[in-house]
């Protein structure tokens, strides 16, 4: 759900857990207050957002390393190797 909030557009979210946990679902309008610098919990929310975004960036980087590009009408197109 963090991309929906960051990009201000509707998106679906998928949650997985290896251990028992509690899922916190918040109304959209509460999140800005929770990530504000003066909120005692803001560090935890920032840490969670950054961890999730870095995981997504890592997955995209791995996908790009297993692909190749070619020029099509002046546009770089990435394709899986193979």
PDB file of N, CA and C in Angstrom:
ATOM      1  N   UNK A   1       0.775  -1.207   0.000  1.00  0.00           N
ATOM      2  CA  UNK A   1       0.000   0.000   0.000  1.00  0.00           C
ATOM      3  C   UNK A   1       0.819   1.275   0.000  1.00  0.00           C
ATOM      4  N   UNK A   2       2.144   1.171   0.254  1.00  0.00           N
ATOM      5  CA  UNK A   2       2.927   2.405   0.331  1.00  0.00           C
ATOM      6  C   UNK A   2       3.051   3.103  -1.008  1.00  0.00           C
ATOM      7  N   UNK A   3       3.079   2.352  -2.113  1.00  0.00           N
ATOM      8  CA  UNK A   3       3.160   3.001  -3.419  1.00  0.00           C
ATOM      9  C   UNK A   3       1.887   3.773  -3.735  1.00  0.00           C
ATOM     10  N   UNK A   4       0.752   3.242  -3.337  1.00  0.00           N
ATOM     11  CA  UNK A   4      -0.504   3.963  -3.550  1.00  0.00           C
ATOM     12  C   UNK A   4      -0.469   5.301  -2.825  1.00  0.00           C
ATOM     13  N   UNK A   5       0.055   5.284  -1.612  1.00  0.00           N
ATOM     14  CA  UNK A   5       0.135   6.514  -0.835  1.00  0.00           C
ATOM     15  C   UNK A   5       1.177   7.461  -1.417  1.00  0.00           C
ATOM     16  N   UNK A   6       2.353   6.954  -1.752  1.00  0.00           N
ATOM     17  CA  UNK A   6       3.416   7.804  -2.280  1.00  0.00           C
ATOM     18  C   UNK A   6       3.055   8.406  -3.636  1.00  0.00           C
ATOM     19  N   UNK A   7       2.400   7.626  -4.494  1.00  0.00           N
ATOM     20  CA  UNK A   7       2.060   8.092  -5.837  1.00  0.00           C
ATOM     21  C   UNK A   7       0.673   8.715  -5.912  1.00  0.00           C
ATOM     22  N   UNK A   8      -0.064   8.655  -4.805  1.00  0.00           N
ATOM     23  CA  UNK A   8      -1.417   9.202  -4.722  1.00  0.00           C
ATOM     24  C   UNK A   8      -2.322   8.637  -5.817  1.00  0.00           C
ATOM     25  N   UNK A   9      -2.314   7.304  -5.930  1.00  0.00           N
ATOM     26  CA  UNK A   9      -3.186   6.634  -6.890  1.00  0.00           C
ATOM     27  C   UNK A   9      -3.571   5.270  -6.327  1.00  0.00           C
ATOM     28  N   UNK A  10      -4.732   4.763  -6.716  1.00  0.00           N
ATOM     29  CA  UNK A  10      -5.167   3.463  -6.191  1.00  0.00           C
ATOM     30  C   UNK A  10      -4.264   2.328  -6.685  1.00  0.00           C
ATOM     31  N   UNK A  11      -3.911   1.430  -5.794  1.00  0.00           N
ATOM     32  CA  UNK A  11      -3.125   0.235  -6.120  1.00  0.00           C
ATOM     33  C   UNK A  11      -3.517  -0.864  -5.157  1.00  0.00           C
ATOM     34  N   UNK A  12      -3.303  -2.079  -5.580  1.00  0.00           N
ATOM     35  CA  UNK A  12      -3.556  -3.195  -4.677  1.00  0.00           C
ATOM     36  C   UNK A  12      -2.299  -3.465  -3.857  1.00  0.00           C
ATOM     37  N   UNK A  13      -2.456  -4.166  -2.750  1.00  0.00           N
ATOM     38  CA  UNK A  13      -1.327  -4.506  -1.892  1.00  0.00           C
ATOM     39  C   UNK A  13      -1.420  -5.983  -1.530  1.00  0.00           C
ATOM     40  N   UNK A  14      -0.273  -6.608  -1.402  1.00  0.00           N
ATOM     41  CA  UNK A  14      -0.220  -8.009  -1.011  1.00  0.00           C
ATOM     42  C   UNK A  14       0.633  -8.103   0.251  1.00  0.00           C
ATOM     43  N   UNK A  15       0.143  -8.841   1.222  1.00  0.00           N
ATOM     44  CA  UNK A  15       0.854  -8.966   2.488  1.00  0.00           C
ATOM     45  C   UNK A  15       1.117 -10.439   2.753  1.00  0.00           C
ATOM     46  N   UNK A  16       2.375 -10.739   3.131  1.00  0.00           N
ATOM     47  CA  UNK A  16       2.753 -12.099   3.512  1.00  0.00           C
ATOM     48  C   UNK A  16       3.506 -12.034   4.825  1.00  0.00           C
ATOM     49  N   UNK A  17       3.340 -13.054   5.622  1.00  0.00           N
ATOM     50  CA  UNK A  17       4.052 -13.106   6.888  1.00  0.00           C
ATOM     51  C   UNK A  17       4.514 -14.530   7.147  1.00  0.00           C
ATOM     52  N   UNK A  18       5.758 -14.664   7.608  1.00  0.00           N
ATOM     53  CA  UNK A  18       6.263 -15.990   7.962  1.00  0.00           C
ATOM     54  C   UNK A  18       5.889 -16.339   9.393  1.00  0.00           C
ATOM     55  N   UNK A  19       5.531 -15.367  10.175  1.00  0.00           N
ATOM     56  CA  UNK A  19       5.217 -15.554  11.585  1.00  0.00           C
ATOM     57  C   UNK A  19       3.858 -14.941  11.886  1.00  0.00           C
ATOM     58  N   UNK A  20       3.328 -15.252  13.042  1.00  0.00           N
ATOM     59  CA  UNK A  20       2.084 -14.645  13.479  1.00  0.00           C
ATOM     60  C   UNK A  20       2.306 -13.148  13.643  1.00  0.00           C
ATOM     61  N   UNK A  21       1.393 -12.372  13.113  1.00  0.00           N
ATOM     62  CA  UNK A  21       1.535 -10.919  13.211  1.00  0.00           C
ATOM     63  C   UNK A  21       0.162 -10.269  13.236  1.00  0.00           C
ATOM     64  N   UNK A  22       0.170  -8.989  13.474  1.00  0.00           N
ATOM     65  CA  UNK A  22      -1.051  -8.190  13.438  1.00  0.00           C
ATOM     66  C   UNK A  22      -0.952  -7.243  12.259  1.00  0.00           C
ATOM     67  N   UNK A  23      -1.970  -7.230  11.423  1.00  0.00           N
ATOM     68  CA  UNK A  23      -2.004  -6.331  10.268  1.00  0.00           C
ATOM     69  C   UNK A  23      -2.749  -5.069  10.674  1.00  0.00           C
ATOM     70  N   UNK A  24      -2.092  -3.945  10.499  1.00  0.00           N
ATOM     71  CA  UNK A  24      -2.663  -2.661  10.853  1.00  0.00           C
ATOM     72  C   UNK A  24      -3.190  -1.991   9.592  1.00  0.00           C
ATOM     73  N   UNK A  25      -4.483  -1.806   9.529  1.00  0.00           N
ATOM     74  CA  UNK A  25      -5.094  -1.131   8.385  1.00  0.00           C
ATOM     75  C   UNK A  25      -5.549   0.248   8.840  1.00  0.00           C
ATOM     76  N   UNK A  26      -5.018   1.266   8.170  1.00  0.00           N
ATOM     77  CA  UNK A  26      -5.309   2.641   8.553  1.00  0.00           C
ATOM     78  C   UNK A  26      -6.050   3.370   7.451  1.00  0.00           C
ATOM     79  N   UNK A  27      -6.915   4.289   7.832  1.00  0.00           N
ATOM     80  CA  UNK A  27      -7.517   5.145   6.810  1.00  0.00           C
ATOM     81  C   UNK A  27      -6.429   5.985   6.149  1.00  0.00           C
ATOM     82  N   UNK A  28      -6.575   6.241   4.886  1.00  0.00           N
ATOM     83  CA  UNK A  28      -5.583   6.979   4.102  1.00  0.00           C
ATOM     84  C   UNK A  28      -5.198   8.314   4.737  1.00  0.00           C
ATOM     85  N   UNK A  29      -6.154   9.008   5.301  1.00  0.00           N
ATOM     86  CA  UNK A  29      -5.887  10.342   5.848  1.00  0.00           C
ATOM     87  C   UNK A  29      -5.070  10.303   7.147  1.00  0.00           C
ATOM     88  N   UNK A  30      -4.899   9.150   7.788  1.00  0.00           N
ATOM     89  CA  UNK A  30      -4.113   9.069   9.022  1.00  0.00           C
ATOM     90  C   UNK A  30      -2.613   8.903   8.771  1.00  0.00           C
ATOM     91  N   UNK A  31      -2.226   8.397   7.632  1.00  0.00           N
ATOM     92  CA  UNK A  31      -0.820   8.109   7.378  1.00  0.00           C
ATOM     93  C   UNK A  31       0.086   9.347   7.422  1.00  0.00           C
ATOM     94  N   UNK A  32      -0.284  10.475   6.828  1.00  0.00           N
ATOM     95  CA  UNK A  32       0.623  11.637   6.915  1.00  0.00           C
ATOM     96  C   UNK A  32       0.972  12.020   8.356  1.00  0.00           C
ATOM     97  N   UNK A  33       0.027  11.895   9.273  1.00  0.00           N
ATOM     98  CA  UNK A  33       0.308  12.205  10.674  1.00  0.00           C
ATOM     99  C   UNK A  33       1.265  11.211  11.303  1.00  0.00           C
ATOM    100  N   UNK A  34       1.215   9.962  10.868  1.00  0.00           N
ATOM    101  CA  UNK A  34       2.080   8.933  11.433  1.00  0.00           C
ATOM    102  C   UNK A  34       3.513   8.999  10.915  1.00  0.00           C
ATOM    103  N   UNK A  35       3.738   9.605   9.769  1.00  0.00           N
ATOM    104  CA  UNK A  35       5.098   9.734   9.244  1.00  0.00           C
ATOM    105  C   UNK A  35       5.674  11.137   9.472  1.00  0.00           C
ATOM    106  N   UNK A  36       4.922  11.993  10.147  1.00  0.00           N
ATOM    107  CA  UNK A  36       5.414  13.337  10.458  1.00  0.00           C
ATOM    108  C   UNK A  36       6.588  13.240  11.435  1.00  0.00           C
ATOM    109  N   UNK A  37       7.591  14.094  11.303  1.00  0.00           N
ATOM    110  CA  UNK A  37       8.781  14.026  12.162  1.00  0.00           C
ATOM    111  C   UNK A  37       8.487  14.111  13.661  1.00  0.00           C
ATOM    112  N   UNK A  38       7.410  14.788  14.054  1.00  0.00           N
ATOM    113  CA  UNK A  38       7.115  14.929  15.485  1.00  0.00           C
ATOM    114  C   UNK A  38       6.324  13.751  16.058  1.00  0.00           C
ATOM    115  N   UNK A  39       5.987  12.775  15.243  1.00  0.00           N
ATOM    116  CA  UNK A  39       5.254  11.593  15.718  1.00  0.00           C
ATOM    117  C   UNK A  39       6.250  10.590  16.298  1.00  0.00           C
ATOM    118  N   UNK A  40       6.007  10.100  17.527  1.00  0.00           N
ATOM    119  CA  UNK A  40       6.938   9.142  18.138  1.00  0.00           C
ATOM    120  C   UNK A  40       7.113   7.853  17.338  1.00  0.00           C
ATOM    121  N   UNK A  41       6.125   7.474  16.555  1.00  0.00           N
ATOM    122  CA  UNK A  41       6.201   6.233  15.779  1.00  0.00           C
ATOM    123  C   UNK A  41       6.735   6.434  14.362  1.00  0.00           C
ATOM    124  N   UNK A  42       7.047   7.671  13.988  1.00  0.00           N
ATOM    125  CA  UNK A  42       7.405   7.934  12.595  1.00  0.00           C
ATOM    126  C   UNK A  42       8.627   7.142  12.132  1.00  0.00           C
ATOM    127  N   UNK A  43       9.617   6.930  13.019  1.00  0.00           N
ATOM    128  CA  UNK A  43      10.798   6.168  12.624  1.00  0.00           C
ATOM    129  C   UNK A  43      10.405   4.761  12.181  1.00  0.00           C
ATOM    130  N   UNK A  44       9.507   4.121  12.921  1.00  0.00           N
ATOM    131  CA  UNK A  44       9.080   2.762  12.572  1.00  0.00           C
ATOM    132  C   UNK A  44       8.362   2.732  11.228  1.00  0.00           C
ATOM    133  N   UNK A  45       7.536   3.712  10.961  1.00  0.00           N
ATOM    134  CA  UNK A  45       6.830   3.754   9.677  1.00  0.00           C
ATOM    135  C   UNK A  45       7.802   4.034   8.537  1.00  0.00           C
ATOM    136  N   UNK A  46       8.723   4.973   8.735  1.00  0.00           N
ATOM    137  CA  UNK A  46       9.728   5.255   7.698  1.00  0.00           C
ATOM    138  C   UNK A  46      10.576   4.021   7.429  1.00  0.00           C
ATOM    139  N   UNK A  47      10.993   3.332   8.492  1.00  0.00           N
ATOM    140  CA  UNK A  47      11.810   2.129   8.347  1.00  0.00           C
ATOM    141  C   UNK A  47      11.063   1.071   7.532  1.00  0.00           C
ATOM    142  N   UNK A  48       9.802   0.895   7.818  1.00  0.00           N
ATOM    143  CA  UNK A  48       8.990  -0.082   7.098  1.00  0.00           C
ATOM    144  C   UNK A  48       8.832   0.303   5.629  1.00  0.00           C
ATOM    145  N   UNK A  49       8.566   1.575   5.348  1.00  0.00           N
ATOM    146  CA  UNK A  49       8.417   2.039   3.970  1.00  0.00           C
ATOM    147  C   UNK A  49       9.713   1.851   3.191  1.00  0.00           C
ATOM    148  N   UNK A  50      10.838   2.237   3.796  1.00  0.00           N
ATOM    149  CA  UNK A  50      12.123   2.123   3.108  1.00  0.00           C
ATOM    150  C   UNK A  50      12.473   0.657   2.857  1.00  0.00           C
ATOM    151  N   UNK A  51      12.235  -0.216   3.834  1.00  0.00           N
ATOM    152  CA  UNK A  51      12.516  -1.641   3.656  1.00  0.00           C
ATOM    153  C   UNK A  51      11.719  -2.213   2.497  1.00  0.00           C
ATOM    154  N   UNK A  52      10.457  -1.859   2.426  1.00  0.00           N
ATOM    155  CA  UNK A  52       9.601  -2.355   1.347  1.00  0.00           C
ATOM    156  C   UNK A  52      10.050  -1.818  -0.010  1.00  0.00           C
ATOM    157  N   UNK A  53      10.335  -0.517  -0.080  1.00  0.00           N
ATOM    158  CA  UNK A  53      10.756   0.078  -1.349  1.00  0.00           C
ATOM    159  C   UNK A  53      12.099  -0.481  -1.804  1.00  0.00           C
ATOM    160  N   UNK A  54      13.029  -0.729  -0.882  1.00  0.00           N
ATOM    161  CA  UNK A  54      14.326  -1.304  -1.243  1.00  0.00           C
ATOM    162  C   UNK A  54      14.171  -2.732  -1.745  1.00  0.00           C
ATOM    163  N   UNK A  55      13.246  -3.485  -1.169  1.00  0.00           N
ATOM    164  CA  UNK A  55      12.993  -4.851  -1.651  1.00  0.00           C
ATOM    165  C   UNK A  55      12.470  -4.814  -3.085  1.00  0.00           C
ATOM    166  N   UNK A  56      11.574  -3.873  -3.371  1.00  0.00           N
ATOM    167  CA  UNK A  56      11.043  -3.739  -4.726  1.00  0.00           C
ATOM    168  C   UNK A  56      12.131  -3.310  -5.697  1.00  0.00           C
ATOM    169  N   UNK A  57      12.988  -2.392  -5.280  1.00  0.00           N
ATOM    170  CA  UNK A  57      14.089  -1.947  -6.125  1.00  0.00           C
ATOM    171  C   UNK A  57      15.052  -3.103  -6.401  1.00  0.00           C
ATOM    172  N   UNK A  58      15.336  -3.912  -5.384  1.00  0.00           N
ATOM    173  CA  UNK A  58      16.198  -5.075  -5.565  1.00  0.00           C
ATOM    174  C   UNK A  58      15.621  -6.058  -6.561  1.00  0.00           C
ATOM    175  N   UNK A  59      14.320  -6.300  -6.479  1.00  0.00           N
ATOM    176  CA  UNK A  59      13.669  -7.224  -7.413  1.00  0.00           C
ATOM    177  C   UNK A  59      13.742  -6.691  -8.844  1.00  0.00           C
ATOM    178  N   UNK A  60      13.538  -5.393  -9.014  1.00  0.00           N
ATOM    179  CA  UNK A  60      13.616  -4.799 -10.352  1.00  0.00           C
ATOM    180  C   UNK A  60      15.046  -4.833 -10.886  1.00  0.00           C
ATOM    181  N   UNK A  61      16.018  -4.604 -10.018  1.00  0.00           N
ATOM    182  CA  UNK A  61      17.415  -4.641 -10.437  1.00  0.00           C
ATOM    183  C   UNK A  61      17.812  -6.049 -10.869  1.00  0.00           C
ATOM    184  N   UNK A  62      17.392  -7.062 -10.101  1.00  0.00           N
ATOM    185  CA  UNK A  62      17.682  -8.449 -10.484  1.00  0.00           C
ATOM    186  C   UNK A  62      17.049  -8.782 -11.827  1.00  0.00           C
ATOM    187  N   UNK A  63      15.833  -8.308 -12.051  1.00  0.00           N
ATOM    188  CA  UNK A  63      15.168  -8.572 -13.328  1.00  0.00           C
ATOM    189  C   UNK A  63      15.927  -7.912 -14.479  1.00  0.00           C
ATOM    190  N   UNK A  64      16.419  -6.698 -14.265  1.00  0.00           N
ATOM    191  CA  UNK A  64      17.155  -6.011 -15.324  1.00  0.00           C
ATOM    192  C   UNK A  64      18.494  -6.683 -15.616  1.00  0.00           C
ATOM    193  N   UNK A  65      19.128  -7.256 -14.600  1.00  0.00           N
ATOM    194  CA  UNK A  65      20.415  -7.927 -14.845  1.00  0.00           C
ATOM    195  C   UNK A  65      20.228  -9.204 -15.641  1.00  0.00           C
ATOM    196  N   UNK A  66      19.017  -9.741 -15.653  1.00  0.00           N
ATOM    197  CA  UNK A  66      18.735 -10.946 -16.438  1.00  0.00           C
ATOM    198  C   UNK A  66      18.040 -10.597 -17.758  1.00  0.00           C
ATOM    199  N   UNK A  67      18.236  -9.369 -18.219  1.00  0.00           N
ATOM    200  CA  UNK A  67      17.584  -8.959 -19.458  1.00  0.00           C
ATOM    201  C   UNK A  67      18.612  -8.263 -20.352  1.00  0.00           C
ATOM    202  N   UNK A  68      18.208  -8.028 -21.557  1.00  0.00           N
ATOM    203  CA  UNK A  68      19.053  -7.312 -22.508  1.00  0.00           C
ATOM    204  C   UNK A  68      18.189  -6.252 -23.180  1.00  0.00           C
ATOM    205  N   UNK A  69      18.823  -5.268 -23.758  1.00  0.00           N
ATOM    206  CA  UNK A  69      18.035  -4.238 -24.425  1.00  0.00           C
ATOM    207  C   UNK A  69      18.449  -4.122 -25.884  1.00  0.00           C
ATOM    208  N   UNK A  70      17.536  -3.581 -26.638  1.00  0.00           N
ATOM    209  CA  UNK A  70      17.791  -3.290 -28.039  1.00  0.00           C
ATOM    210  C   UNK A  70      17.049  -2.006 -28.360  1.00  0.00           C
ATOM    211  N   UNK A  71      17.473  -1.354 -29.389  1.00  0.00           N
ATOM    212  CA  UNK A  71      16.839  -0.104 -29.808  1.00  0.00           C
ATOM    213  C   UNK A  71      15.730  -0.403 -30.818  1.00  0.00           C
ATOM    214  N   UNK A  72      14.553   0.134 -30.566  1.00  0.00           N
ATOM    215  CA  UNK A  72      13.433   0.009 -31.495  1.00  0.00           C
ATOM    216  C   UNK A  72      12.906   1.420 -31.729  1.00  0.00           C
ATOM    217  N   UNK A  73      13.129   1.918 -32.923  1.00  0.00           N
ATOM    218  CA  UNK A  73      12.687   3.271 -33.296  1.00  0.00           C
ATOM    219  C   UNK A  73      13.203   4.303 -32.293  1.00  0.00           C
ATOM    220  N   UNK A  74      14.469   4.155 -31.879  1.00  0.00           N
ATOM    221  CA  UNK A  74      15.073   5.105 -30.971  1.00  0.00           C
ATOM    222  C   UNK A  74      14.689   4.931 -29.512  1.00  0.00           C
ATOM    223  N   UNK A  75      13.958   3.862 -29.182  1.00  0.00           N
ATOM    224  CA  UNK A  75      13.534   3.619 -27.814  1.00  0.00           C
ATOM    225  C   UNK A  75      14.212   2.346 -27.303  1.00  0.00           C
ATOM    226  N   UNK A  76      14.776   2.401 -26.106  1.00  0.00           N
ATOM    227  CA  UNK A  76      15.433   1.232 -25.521  1.00  0.00           C
ATOM    228  C   UNK A  76      14.370   0.279 -24.978  1.00  0.00           C
ATOM    229  N   UNK A  77      14.383  -0.951 -25.445  1.00  0.00           N
ATOM    230  CA  UNK A  77      13.407  -1.971 -25.042  1.00  0.00           C
ATOM    231  C   UNK A  77      14.158  -3.086 -24.320  1.00  0.00           C
ATOM    232  N   UNK A  78      13.725  -3.425 -23.112  1.00  0.00           N
ATOM    233  CA  UNK A  78      14.358  -4.493 -22.340  1.00  0.00           C
ATOM    234  C   UNK A  78      13.597  -5.787 -22.530  1.00  0.00           C
ATOM    235  N   UNK A  79      14.328  -6.874 -22.726  1.00  0.00           N
ATOM    236  CA  UNK A  79      13.739  -8.191 -22.918  1.00  0.00           C
ATOM    237  C   UNK A  79      14.505  -9.208 -22.094  1.00  0.00           C
ATOM    238  N   UNK A  80      13.820 -10.251 -21.588  1.00  0.00           N
ATOM    239  CA  UNK A  80      14.516 -11.295 -20.837  1.00  0.00           C
ATOM    240  C   UNK A  80      15.573 -11.957 -21.726  1.00  0.00           C
ATOM    241  N   UNK A  81      16.682 -12.350 -21.126  1.00  0.00           N
ATOM    242  CA  UNK A  81      17.720 -13.066 -21.860  1.00  0.00           C
ATOM    243  C   UNK A  81      17.200 -14.435 -22.257  1.00  0.00           C
ATOM    244  N   UNK A  82      17.689 -14.931 -23.343  1.00  0.00           N
ATOM    245  CA  UNK A  82      17.276 -16.295 -23.696  1.00  0.00           C
ATOM    246  C   UNK A  82      17.206 -16.574 -25.117  1.00  0.00           C
TER     247      UNK A  82
END
